[in-house]
Coordinates of C-alpha atoms (C1' of nucleotides) in Angstrom, one line a residue:
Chain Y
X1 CA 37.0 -10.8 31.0
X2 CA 39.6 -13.3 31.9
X3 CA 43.2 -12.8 32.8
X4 CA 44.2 -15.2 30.3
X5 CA 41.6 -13.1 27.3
X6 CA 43.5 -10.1 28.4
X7 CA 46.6 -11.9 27.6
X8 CA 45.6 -13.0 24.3
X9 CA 43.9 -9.3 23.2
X10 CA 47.4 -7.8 23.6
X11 CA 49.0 -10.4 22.0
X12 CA 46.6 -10.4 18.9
X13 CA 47.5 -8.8 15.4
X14 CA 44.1 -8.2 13.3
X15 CA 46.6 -8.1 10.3
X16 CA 47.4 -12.2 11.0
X17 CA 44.3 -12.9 10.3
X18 CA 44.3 -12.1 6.2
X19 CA 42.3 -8.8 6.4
X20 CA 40.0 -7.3 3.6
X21 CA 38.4 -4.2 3.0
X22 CA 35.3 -3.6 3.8
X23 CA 32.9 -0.6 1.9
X24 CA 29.5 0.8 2.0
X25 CA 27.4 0.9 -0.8
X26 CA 24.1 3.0 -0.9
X27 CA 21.0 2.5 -3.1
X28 CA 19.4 5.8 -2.5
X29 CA 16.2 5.6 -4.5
X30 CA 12.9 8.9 -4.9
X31 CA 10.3 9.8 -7.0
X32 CA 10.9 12.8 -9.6
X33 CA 7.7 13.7 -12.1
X34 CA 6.6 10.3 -11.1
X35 CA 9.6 8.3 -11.9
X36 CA 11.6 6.3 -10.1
X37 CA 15.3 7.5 -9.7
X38 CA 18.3 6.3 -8.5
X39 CA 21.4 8.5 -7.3
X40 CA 24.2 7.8 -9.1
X41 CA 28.0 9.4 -9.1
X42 CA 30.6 9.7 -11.9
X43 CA 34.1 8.1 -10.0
X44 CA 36.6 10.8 -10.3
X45 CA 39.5 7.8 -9.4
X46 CA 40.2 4.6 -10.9
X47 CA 38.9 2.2 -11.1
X48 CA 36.7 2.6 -13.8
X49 CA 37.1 6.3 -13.3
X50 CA 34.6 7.5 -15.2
X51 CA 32.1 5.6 -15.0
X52 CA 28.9 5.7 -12.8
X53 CA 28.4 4.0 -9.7
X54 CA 26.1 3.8 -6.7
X55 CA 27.9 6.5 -3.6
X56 CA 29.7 4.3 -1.2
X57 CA 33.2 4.0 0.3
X58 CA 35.7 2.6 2.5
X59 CA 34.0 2.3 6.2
X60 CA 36.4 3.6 8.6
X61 CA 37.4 0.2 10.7
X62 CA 39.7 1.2 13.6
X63 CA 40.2 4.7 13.7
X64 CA 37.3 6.5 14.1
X65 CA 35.4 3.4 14.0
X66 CA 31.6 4.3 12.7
X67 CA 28.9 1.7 12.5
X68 CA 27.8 0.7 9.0
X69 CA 25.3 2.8 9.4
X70 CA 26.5 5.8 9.7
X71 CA 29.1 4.5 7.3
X72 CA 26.2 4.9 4.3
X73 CA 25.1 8.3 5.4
X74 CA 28.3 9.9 5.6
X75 CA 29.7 8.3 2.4
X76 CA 26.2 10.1 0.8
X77 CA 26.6 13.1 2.2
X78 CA 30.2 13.4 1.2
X79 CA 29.6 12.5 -2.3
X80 CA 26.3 14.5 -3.0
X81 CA 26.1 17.4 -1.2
X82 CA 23.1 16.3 0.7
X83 CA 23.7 17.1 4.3
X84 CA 22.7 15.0 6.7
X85 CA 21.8 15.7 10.3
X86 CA 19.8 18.6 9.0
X87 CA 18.2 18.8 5.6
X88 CA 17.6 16.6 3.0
X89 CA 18.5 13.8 4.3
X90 CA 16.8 14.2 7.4
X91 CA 14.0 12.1 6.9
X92 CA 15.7 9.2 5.0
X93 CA 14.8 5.6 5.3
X94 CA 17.6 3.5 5.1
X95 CA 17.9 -0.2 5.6
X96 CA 20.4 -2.4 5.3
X97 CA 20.0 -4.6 1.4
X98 CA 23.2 -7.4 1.5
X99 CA 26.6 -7.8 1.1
X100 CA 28.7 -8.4 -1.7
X101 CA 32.0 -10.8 -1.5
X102 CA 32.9 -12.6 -4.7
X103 CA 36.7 -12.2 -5.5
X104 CA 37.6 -10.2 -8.4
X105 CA 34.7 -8.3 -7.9
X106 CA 37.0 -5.2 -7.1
X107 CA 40.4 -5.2 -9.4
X108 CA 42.1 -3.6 -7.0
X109 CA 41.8 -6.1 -4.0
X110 CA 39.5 -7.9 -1.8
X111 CA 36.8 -5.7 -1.1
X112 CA 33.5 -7.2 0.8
X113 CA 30.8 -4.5 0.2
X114 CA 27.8 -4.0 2.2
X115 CA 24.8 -2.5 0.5
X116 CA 22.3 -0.2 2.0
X117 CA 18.9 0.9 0.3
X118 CA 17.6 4.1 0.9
X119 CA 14.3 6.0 0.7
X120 CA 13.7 9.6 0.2
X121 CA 11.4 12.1 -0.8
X122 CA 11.6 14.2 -2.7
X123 CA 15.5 15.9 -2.9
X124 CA 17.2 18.8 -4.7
X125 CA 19.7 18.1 -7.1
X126 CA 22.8 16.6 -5.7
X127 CA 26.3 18.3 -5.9
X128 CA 29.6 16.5 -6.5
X129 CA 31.9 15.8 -3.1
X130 CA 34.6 13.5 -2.1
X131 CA 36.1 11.1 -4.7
X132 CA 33.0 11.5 -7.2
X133 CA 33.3 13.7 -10.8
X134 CA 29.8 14.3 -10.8
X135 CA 26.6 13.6 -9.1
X136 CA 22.7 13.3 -10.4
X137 CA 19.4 11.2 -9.7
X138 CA 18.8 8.7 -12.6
X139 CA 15.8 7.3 -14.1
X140 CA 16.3 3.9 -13.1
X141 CA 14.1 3.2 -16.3
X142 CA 16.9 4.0 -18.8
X143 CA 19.7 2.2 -17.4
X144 CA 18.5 -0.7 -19.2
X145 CA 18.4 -3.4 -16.3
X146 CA 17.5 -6.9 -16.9
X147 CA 15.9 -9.2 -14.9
X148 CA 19.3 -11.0 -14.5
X149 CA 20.9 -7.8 -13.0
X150 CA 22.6 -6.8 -16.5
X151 CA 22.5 -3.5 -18.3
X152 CA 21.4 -3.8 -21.5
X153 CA 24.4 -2.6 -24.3
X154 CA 23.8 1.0 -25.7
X155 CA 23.2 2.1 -22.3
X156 CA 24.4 5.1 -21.3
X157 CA 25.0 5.3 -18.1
X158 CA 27.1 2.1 -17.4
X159 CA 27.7 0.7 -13.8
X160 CA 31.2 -0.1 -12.5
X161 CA 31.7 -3.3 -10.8
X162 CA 28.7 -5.2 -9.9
X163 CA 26.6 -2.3 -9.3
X164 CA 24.0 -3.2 -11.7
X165 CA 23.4 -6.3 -10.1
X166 CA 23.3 -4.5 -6.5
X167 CA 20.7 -1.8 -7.7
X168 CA 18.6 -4.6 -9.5
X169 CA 18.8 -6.5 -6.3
X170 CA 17.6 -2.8 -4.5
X171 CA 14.8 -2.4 -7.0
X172 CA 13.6 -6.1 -6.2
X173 CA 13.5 -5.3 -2.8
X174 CA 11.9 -2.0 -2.6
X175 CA 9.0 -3.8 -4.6
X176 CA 8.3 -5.9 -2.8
X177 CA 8.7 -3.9 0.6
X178 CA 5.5 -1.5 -0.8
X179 CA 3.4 -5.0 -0.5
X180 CA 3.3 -5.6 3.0
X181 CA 5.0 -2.2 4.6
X182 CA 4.1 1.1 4.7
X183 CA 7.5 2.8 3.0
X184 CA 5.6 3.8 0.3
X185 CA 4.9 7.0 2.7
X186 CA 9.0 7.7 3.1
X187 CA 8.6 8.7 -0.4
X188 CA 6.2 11.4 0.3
X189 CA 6.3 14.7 2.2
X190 CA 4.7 14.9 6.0
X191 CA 1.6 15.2 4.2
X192 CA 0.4 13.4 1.1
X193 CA -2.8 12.5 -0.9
X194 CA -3.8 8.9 -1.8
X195 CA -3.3 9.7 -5.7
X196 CA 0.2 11.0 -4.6
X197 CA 1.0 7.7 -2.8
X198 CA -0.6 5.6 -5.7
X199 CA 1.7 7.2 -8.0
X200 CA 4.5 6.2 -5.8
X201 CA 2.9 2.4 -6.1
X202 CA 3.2 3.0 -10.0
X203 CA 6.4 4.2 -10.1
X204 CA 8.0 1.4 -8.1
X205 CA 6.2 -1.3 -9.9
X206 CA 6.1 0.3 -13.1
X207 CA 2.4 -0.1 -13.8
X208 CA -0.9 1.2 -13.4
X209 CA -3.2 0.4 -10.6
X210 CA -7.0 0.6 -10.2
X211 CA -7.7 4.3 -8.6
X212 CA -10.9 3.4 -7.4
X213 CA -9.6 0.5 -5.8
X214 CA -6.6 1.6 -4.7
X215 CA -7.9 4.0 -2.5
X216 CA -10.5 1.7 -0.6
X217 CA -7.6 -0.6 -0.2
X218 CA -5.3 1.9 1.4
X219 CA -8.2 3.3 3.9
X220 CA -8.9 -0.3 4.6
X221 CA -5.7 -1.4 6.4
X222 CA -5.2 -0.7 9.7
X223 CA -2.5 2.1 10.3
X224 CA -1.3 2.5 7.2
X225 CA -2.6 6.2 7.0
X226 CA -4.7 8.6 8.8
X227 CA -6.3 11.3 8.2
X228 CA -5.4 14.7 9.1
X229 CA -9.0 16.7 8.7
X230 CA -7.8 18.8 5.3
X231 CA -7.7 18.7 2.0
X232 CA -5.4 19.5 -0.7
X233 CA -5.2 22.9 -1.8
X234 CA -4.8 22.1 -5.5
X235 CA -6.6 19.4 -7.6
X236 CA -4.8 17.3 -10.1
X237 CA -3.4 18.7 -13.0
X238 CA -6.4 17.7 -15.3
X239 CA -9.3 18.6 -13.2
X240 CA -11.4 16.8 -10.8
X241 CA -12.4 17.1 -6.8
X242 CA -8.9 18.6 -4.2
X243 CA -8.0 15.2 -2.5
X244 CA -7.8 14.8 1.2
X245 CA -4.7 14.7 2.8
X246 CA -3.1 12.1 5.2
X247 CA -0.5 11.2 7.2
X248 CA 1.7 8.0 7.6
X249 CA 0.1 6.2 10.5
X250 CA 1.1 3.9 12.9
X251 CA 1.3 0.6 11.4
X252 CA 4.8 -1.1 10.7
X253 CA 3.1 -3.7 8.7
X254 CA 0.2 -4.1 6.0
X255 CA -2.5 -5.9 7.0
X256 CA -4.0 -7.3 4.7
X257 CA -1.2 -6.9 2.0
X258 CA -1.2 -4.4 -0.9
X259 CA 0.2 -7.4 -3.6
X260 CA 1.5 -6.4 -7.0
X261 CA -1.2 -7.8 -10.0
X262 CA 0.3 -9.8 -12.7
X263 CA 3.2 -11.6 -11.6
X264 CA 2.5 -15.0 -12.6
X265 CA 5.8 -15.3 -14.4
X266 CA 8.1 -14.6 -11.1
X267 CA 6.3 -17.9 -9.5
X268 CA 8.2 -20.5 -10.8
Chain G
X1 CA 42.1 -0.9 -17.9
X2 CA 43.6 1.9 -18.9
X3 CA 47.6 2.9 -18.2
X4 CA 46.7 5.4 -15.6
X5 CA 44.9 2.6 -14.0
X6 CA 47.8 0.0 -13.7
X7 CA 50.0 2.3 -12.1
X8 CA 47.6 3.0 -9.9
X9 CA 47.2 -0.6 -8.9
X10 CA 50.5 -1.0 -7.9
X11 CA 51.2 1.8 -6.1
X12 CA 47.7 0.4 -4.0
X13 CA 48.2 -1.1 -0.7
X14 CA 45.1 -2.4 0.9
X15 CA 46.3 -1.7 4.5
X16 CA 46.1 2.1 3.5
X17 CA 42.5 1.6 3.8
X18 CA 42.3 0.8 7.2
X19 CA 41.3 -3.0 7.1
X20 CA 39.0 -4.6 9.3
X21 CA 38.1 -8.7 9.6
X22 CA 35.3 -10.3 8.1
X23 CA 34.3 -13.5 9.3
X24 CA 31.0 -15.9 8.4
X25 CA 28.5 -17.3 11.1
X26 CA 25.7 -19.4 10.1
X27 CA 22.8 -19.8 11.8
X28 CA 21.8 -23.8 10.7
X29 CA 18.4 -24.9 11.9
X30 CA 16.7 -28.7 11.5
X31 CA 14.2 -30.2 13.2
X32 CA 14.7 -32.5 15.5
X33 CA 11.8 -34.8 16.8
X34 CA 9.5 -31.6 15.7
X35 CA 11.6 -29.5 17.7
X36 CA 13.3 -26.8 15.8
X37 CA 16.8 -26.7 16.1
X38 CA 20.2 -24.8 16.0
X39 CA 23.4 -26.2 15.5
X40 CA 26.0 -24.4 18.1
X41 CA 29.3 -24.4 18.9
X42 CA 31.6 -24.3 22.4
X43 CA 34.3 -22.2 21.7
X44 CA 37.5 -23.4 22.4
X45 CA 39.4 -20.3 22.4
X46 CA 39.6 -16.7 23.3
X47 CA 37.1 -14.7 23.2
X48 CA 34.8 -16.3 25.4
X49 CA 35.9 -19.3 25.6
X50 CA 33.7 -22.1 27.0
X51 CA 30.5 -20.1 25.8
X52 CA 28.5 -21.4 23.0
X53 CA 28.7 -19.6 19.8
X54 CA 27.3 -19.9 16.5
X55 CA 29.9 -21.9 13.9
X56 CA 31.9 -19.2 12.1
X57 CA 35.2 -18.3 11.4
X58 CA 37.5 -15.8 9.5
X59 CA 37.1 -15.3 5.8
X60 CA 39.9 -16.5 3.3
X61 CA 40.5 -12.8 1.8
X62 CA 43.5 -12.7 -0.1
X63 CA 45.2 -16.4 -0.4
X64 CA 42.7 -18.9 -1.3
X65 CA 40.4 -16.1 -1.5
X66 CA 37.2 -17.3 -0.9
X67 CA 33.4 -16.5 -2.0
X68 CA 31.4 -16.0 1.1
X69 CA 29.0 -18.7 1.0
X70 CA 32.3 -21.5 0.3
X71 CA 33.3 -20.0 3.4
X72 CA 30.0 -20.3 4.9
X73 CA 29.7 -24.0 4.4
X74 CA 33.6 -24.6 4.8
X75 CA 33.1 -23.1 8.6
X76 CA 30.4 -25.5 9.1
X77 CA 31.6 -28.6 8.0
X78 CA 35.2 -28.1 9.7
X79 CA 33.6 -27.3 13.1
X80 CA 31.0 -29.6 12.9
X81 CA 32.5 -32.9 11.0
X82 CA 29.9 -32.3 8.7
X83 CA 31.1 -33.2 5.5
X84 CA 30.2 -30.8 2.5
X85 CA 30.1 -31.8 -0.8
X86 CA 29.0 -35.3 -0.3
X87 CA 27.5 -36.7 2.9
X88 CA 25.0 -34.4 5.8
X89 CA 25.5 -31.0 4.1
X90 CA 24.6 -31.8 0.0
X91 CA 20.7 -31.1 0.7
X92 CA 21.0 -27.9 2.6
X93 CA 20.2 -24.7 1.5
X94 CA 22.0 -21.8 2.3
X95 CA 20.9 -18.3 2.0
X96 CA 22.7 -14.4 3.1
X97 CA 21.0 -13.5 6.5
X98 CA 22.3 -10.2 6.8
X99 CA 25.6 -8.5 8.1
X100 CA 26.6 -7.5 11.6
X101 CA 29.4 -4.7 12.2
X102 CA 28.8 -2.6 14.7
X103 CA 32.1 -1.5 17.2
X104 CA 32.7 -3.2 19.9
X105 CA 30.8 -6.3 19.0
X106 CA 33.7 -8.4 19.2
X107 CA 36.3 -7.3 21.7
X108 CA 39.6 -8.2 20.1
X109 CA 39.1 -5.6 17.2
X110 CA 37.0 -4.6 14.2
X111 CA 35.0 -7.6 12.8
X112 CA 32.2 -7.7 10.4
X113 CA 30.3 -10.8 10.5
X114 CA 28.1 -11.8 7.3
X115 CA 25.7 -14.2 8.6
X116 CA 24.0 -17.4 6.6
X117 CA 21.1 -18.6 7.2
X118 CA 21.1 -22.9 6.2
X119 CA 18.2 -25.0 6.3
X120 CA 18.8 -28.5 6.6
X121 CA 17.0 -31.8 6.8
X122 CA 17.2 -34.1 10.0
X123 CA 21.4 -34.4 9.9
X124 CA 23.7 -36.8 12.5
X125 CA 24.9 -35.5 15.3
X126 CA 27.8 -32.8 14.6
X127 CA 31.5 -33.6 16.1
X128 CA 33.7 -30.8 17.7
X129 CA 36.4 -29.9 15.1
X130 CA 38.6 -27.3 14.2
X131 CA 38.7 -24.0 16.9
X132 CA 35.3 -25.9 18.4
X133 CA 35.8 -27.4 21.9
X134 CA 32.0 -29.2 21.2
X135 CA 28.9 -28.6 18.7
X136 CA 25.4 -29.9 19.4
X137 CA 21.8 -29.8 18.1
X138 CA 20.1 -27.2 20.8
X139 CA 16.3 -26.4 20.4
X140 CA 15.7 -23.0 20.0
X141 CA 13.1 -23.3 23.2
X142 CA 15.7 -23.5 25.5
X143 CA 17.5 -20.6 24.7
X144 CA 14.8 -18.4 26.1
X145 CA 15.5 -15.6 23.1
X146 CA 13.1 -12.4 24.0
X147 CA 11.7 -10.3 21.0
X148 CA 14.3 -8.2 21.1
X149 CA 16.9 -10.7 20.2
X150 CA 18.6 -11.2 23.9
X151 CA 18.3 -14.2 26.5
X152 CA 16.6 -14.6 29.2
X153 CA 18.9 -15.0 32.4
X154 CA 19.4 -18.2 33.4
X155 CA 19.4 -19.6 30.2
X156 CA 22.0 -22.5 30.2
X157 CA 23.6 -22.1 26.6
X158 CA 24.0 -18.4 26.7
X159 CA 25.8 -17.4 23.8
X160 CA 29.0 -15.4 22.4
X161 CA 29.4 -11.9 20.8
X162 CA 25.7 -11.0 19.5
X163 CA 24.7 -14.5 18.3
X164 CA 21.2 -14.2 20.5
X165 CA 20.6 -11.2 18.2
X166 CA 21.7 -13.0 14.7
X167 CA 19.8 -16.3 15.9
X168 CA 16.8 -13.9 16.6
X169 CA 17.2 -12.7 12.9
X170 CA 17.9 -16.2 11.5
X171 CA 14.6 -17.4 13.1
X172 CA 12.6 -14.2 12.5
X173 CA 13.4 -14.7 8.8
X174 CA 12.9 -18.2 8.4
X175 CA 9.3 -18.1 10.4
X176 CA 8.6 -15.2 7.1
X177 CA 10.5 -17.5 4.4
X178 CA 7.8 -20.5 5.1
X179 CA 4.9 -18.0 4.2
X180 CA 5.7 -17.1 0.8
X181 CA 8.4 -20.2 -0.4
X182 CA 8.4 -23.8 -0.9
X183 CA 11.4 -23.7 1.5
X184 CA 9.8 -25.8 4.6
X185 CA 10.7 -28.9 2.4
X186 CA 14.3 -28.0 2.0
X187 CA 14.0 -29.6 6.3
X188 CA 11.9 -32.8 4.8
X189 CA 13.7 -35.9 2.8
X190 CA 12.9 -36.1 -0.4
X191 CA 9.9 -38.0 -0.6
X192 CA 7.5 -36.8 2.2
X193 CA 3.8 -36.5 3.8
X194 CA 1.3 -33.3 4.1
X195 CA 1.3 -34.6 8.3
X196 CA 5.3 -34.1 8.1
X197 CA 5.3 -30.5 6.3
X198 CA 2.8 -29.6 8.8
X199 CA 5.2 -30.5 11.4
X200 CA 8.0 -28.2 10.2
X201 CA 5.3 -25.6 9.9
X202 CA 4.2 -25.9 13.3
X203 CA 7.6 -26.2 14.7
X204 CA 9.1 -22.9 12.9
X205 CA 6.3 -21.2 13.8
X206 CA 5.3 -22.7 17.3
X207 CA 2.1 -23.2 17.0
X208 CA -0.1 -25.5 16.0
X209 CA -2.2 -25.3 12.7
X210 CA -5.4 -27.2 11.5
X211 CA -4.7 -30.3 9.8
X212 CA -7.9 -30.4 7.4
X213 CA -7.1 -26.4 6.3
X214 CA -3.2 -27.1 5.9
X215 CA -3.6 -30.1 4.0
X216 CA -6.3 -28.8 1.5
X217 CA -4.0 -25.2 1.2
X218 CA -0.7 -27.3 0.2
X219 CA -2.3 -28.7 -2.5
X220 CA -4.1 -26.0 -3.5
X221 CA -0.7 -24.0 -3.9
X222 CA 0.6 -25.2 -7.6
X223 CA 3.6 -26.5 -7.8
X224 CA 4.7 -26.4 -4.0
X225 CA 4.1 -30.4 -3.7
X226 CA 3.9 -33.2 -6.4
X227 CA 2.2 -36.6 -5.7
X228 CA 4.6 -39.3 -5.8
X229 CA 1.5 -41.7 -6.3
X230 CA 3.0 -43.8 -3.4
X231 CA 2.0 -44.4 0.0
X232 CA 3.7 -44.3 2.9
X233 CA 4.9 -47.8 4.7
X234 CA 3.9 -46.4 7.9
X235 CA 1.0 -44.6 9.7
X236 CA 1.3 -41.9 12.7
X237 CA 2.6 -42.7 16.0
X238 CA -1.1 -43.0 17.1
X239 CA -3.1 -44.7 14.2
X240 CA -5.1 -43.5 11.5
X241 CA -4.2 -43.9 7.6
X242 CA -1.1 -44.1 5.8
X243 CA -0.1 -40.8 4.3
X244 CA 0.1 -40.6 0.8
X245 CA 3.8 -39.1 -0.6
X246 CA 4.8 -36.2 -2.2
X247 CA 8.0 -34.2 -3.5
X248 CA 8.8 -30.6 -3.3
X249 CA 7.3 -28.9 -6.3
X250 CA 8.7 -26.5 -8.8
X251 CA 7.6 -23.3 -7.5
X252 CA 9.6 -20.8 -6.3
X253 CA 7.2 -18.8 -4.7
X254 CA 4.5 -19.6 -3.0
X255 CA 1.2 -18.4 -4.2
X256 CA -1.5 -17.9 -2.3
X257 CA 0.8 -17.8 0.3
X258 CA 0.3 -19.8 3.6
X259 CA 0.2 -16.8 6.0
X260 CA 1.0 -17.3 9.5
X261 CA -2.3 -16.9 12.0
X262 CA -2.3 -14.3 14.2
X263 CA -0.1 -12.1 14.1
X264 CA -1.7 -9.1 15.1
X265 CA 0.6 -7.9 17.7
X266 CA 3.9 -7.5 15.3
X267 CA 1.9 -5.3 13.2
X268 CA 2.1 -2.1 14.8
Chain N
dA1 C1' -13.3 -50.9 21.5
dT2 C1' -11.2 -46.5 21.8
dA3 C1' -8.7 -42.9 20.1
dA4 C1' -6.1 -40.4 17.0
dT5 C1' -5.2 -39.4 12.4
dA6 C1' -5.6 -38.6 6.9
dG7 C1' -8.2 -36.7 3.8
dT8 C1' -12.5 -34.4 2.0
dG9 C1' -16.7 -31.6 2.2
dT10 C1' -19.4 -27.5 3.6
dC11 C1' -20.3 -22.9 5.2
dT12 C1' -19.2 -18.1 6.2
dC13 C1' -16.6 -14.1 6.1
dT14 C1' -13.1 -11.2 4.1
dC15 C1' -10.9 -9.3 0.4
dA16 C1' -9.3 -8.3 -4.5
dG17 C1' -10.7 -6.8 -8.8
dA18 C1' -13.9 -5.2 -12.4
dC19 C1' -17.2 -1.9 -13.1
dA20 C1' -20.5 1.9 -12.2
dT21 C1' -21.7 6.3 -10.2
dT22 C1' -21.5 11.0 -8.3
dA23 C1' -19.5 15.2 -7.3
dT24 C1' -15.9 18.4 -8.3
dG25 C1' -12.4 20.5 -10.3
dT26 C1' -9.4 22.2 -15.0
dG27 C1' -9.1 23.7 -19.7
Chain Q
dC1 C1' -19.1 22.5 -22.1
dA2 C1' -16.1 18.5 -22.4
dC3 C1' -13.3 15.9 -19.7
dA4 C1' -10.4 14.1 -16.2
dT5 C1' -10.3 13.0 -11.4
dA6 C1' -11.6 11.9 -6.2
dA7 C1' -14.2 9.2 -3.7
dT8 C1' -17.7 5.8 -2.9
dG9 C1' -20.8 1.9 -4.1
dT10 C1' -21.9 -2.7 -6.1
dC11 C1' -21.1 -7.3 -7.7
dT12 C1' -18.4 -11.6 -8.2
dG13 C1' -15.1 -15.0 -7.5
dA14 C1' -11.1 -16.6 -4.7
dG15 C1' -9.5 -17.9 -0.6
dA16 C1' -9.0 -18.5 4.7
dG17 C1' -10.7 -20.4 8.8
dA18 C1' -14.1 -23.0 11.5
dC19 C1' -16.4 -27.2 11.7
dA20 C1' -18.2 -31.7 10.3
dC21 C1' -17.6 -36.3 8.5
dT22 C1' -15.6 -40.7 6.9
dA23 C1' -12.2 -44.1 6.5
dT24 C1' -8.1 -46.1 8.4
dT25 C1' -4.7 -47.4 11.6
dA26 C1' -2.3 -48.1 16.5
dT27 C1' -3.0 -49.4 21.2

DNA sequence: ATAATAGTGTCTCTCAGACATTATGTG
DNA sequence: CACATAATGTCTGAGAGACACTATTAT
């Protein structure tokens, strides 16, 4: 660094420069009894205190600095229960979904908000920490999303701020990440069956696939699982042959795709 | 809002919350005699001043707040002499890249940087404006960006803060973008040949595709190209027939997509 | 004339989806 | 036993890629 940048670092104010806040927002989706569920907190503060949102918070800027990151874990550890190092959220996927800017979108102030979207399997029940009333995974089925990213009136569970839209924007995104990635598997334990997985497939995309099919296709693709030599020690709840079991393999992408059928209206 | 929550807004300062900056870069790409393209900056200030950046620039937060893509396309046309709502910049289309906040990434304090992604047809040459000592055109190939998002040494634009690793990202997402959307003809005027979209294929993707296979697959795609029933005035560079013309379609999505060949080494 | 290009046709291989079949478990 | 399920097999149609071919234009 130049004399002359050190010069101008001491003489700069961060606060000249019109500052907003910036927060963390998580999408933390799992499978329960073959649903897809979203967690969700009550807000103990206003605004909207109350309501439910998605876990997030304020990221700590200049003291303590944390990356965003880190930012998403802690604020869903803090406000669930879930620890984070160790436990459940040990083996979490988490990837960063956008950000949200639009003024007035927080009543309070400028607030940008960058959304994460998480993967997990299968979790306990969370507990309510930090600023949050209450905690609990929600079927994403009966918070009455639209396409448009609205919740339906008569809903229970309403969103504050633009949380709708952010989760509708998750679920977009996590459905189309099953095509051509192998994140299906961060939904499952270690070790997992092919029905188990396909079930995953059906609960993200909300409708049935072709067993039979489904399962030459997944073998079929390079890296997507492997085999690890044993097999289930329980059959499916209705009867019928124990299923193999497999682990995620090595692949980072699908190849050839697993596409969703039927989506002929999304195209134009 | 309640009572409870008024009070609470006023008695609400935002610097409580430990503000960082936000700022906007946007990665812009064209092609350039079928050369793809990034419009960059010379900074004219501290930090790193002299080195080229990526046009950007503080968000309005609080007066004149700002949405984040105004901002986007405000940056670029005052550093670039671009003008926005009429003129180079009406065509382009702009789209969230993703958002960039680690610590330490800019060494004057805590900035997050939401990036844009724009895609523009062949534009003038930008002017220097604003904090921009000089902006230019620069083909990506010259840049020598690895995989991992860094440049080579030697390289003769090296750029500011992180922008190797957001350009990386910008161009990593538009090489994916053209399999799956229409959005190759968002760099083509509005009236255009199969031989030209091929171009901008070829040059997002660097490498060259078959012209019999492209051109049959294009119009196989519904609604990614319309027939303008014309001709064009003038044939290639080196002979054969005049092109017939076509417009960008109304599909959003591309489907069958137009999948990239060989990409066997970023699967694993 | 030579060469490059636009556009179309043909062939093969892969893959998705519909359906069938067999073995194996539950109730 | 009746029935659902795991896993595999078969068939068909769509599509991608390789290649060939014709017509048209620049040099």
């Amino acid at each position: 660094m130049t004399e002359s940048e050190s010069e101008f670092l001491e003489s700069y104010d961060p606060r000249d420069y019109d500052p907003v806040s910036v927060t963390v927002d998580v999408v933390a989706l799992t499978i329960r009894d073959g649903e897809l569920h979203v967690l969700l907190v009550r807000r103990g503060h206003a605004p909207h205190a109350g309501m439910w949102a998605l876990p997030g918070g304020f990221v700590r800027g200049v003291r303590d600095a944390e990356d965003l990151p880190d930012a998403a874990v802690r604020e869903l550890a803090e406000e669930t229960g879930l620890s984070a190092k160790q436990g459940p959220l040990e083996r979490i996927h988490l990837e960063q979904l956008r950000t949200y800017g639009k003024p007035g979108r927080d009543p309070r102030m400028r607030i940008i908000s960058v959304a994460y979207l998480a993967f997990a399997p299968e979790l306990p029940d969370p507990e309510a920490g930090g600023d949050a009333a209450d905690a609990a995974w929600t079927p994403v089925g009966r918070l009455g999303l639209t396409d448009g990213g609205d919740q339906a009136p008569g809903t229970t569970r309403r969103l504050a701020f633009d949380h709708a839209r952010i989760l509708s924007d998750g679920l977009e995104r996590a459905r189309a990440k099953l095509e051509y990635t192998p994140l299906a598997t961060a939904f499952c334990a270690p070790e997992f069956t092919i029905p188990e997985l396909r079930a995953v497939y059906e609960a993200v995309w909300g409708e049935e696939l072709h067993a039979g099919n489904f399962h030459r296709k997944v073998l079929s693709v390079p890296g997507f699982v492997e085999s690890t030599g044993t097999t289930s020690d329980k059959a499916g709840r209705k009867g019928g042959p124990r299923p193999k079991l497999y682990r995620a393999g090595d692949a980072r992408l699908l190849h050839p795709a697993l596409l969703r059928p039927s989506r002929e209206e999304e195209i134009r």
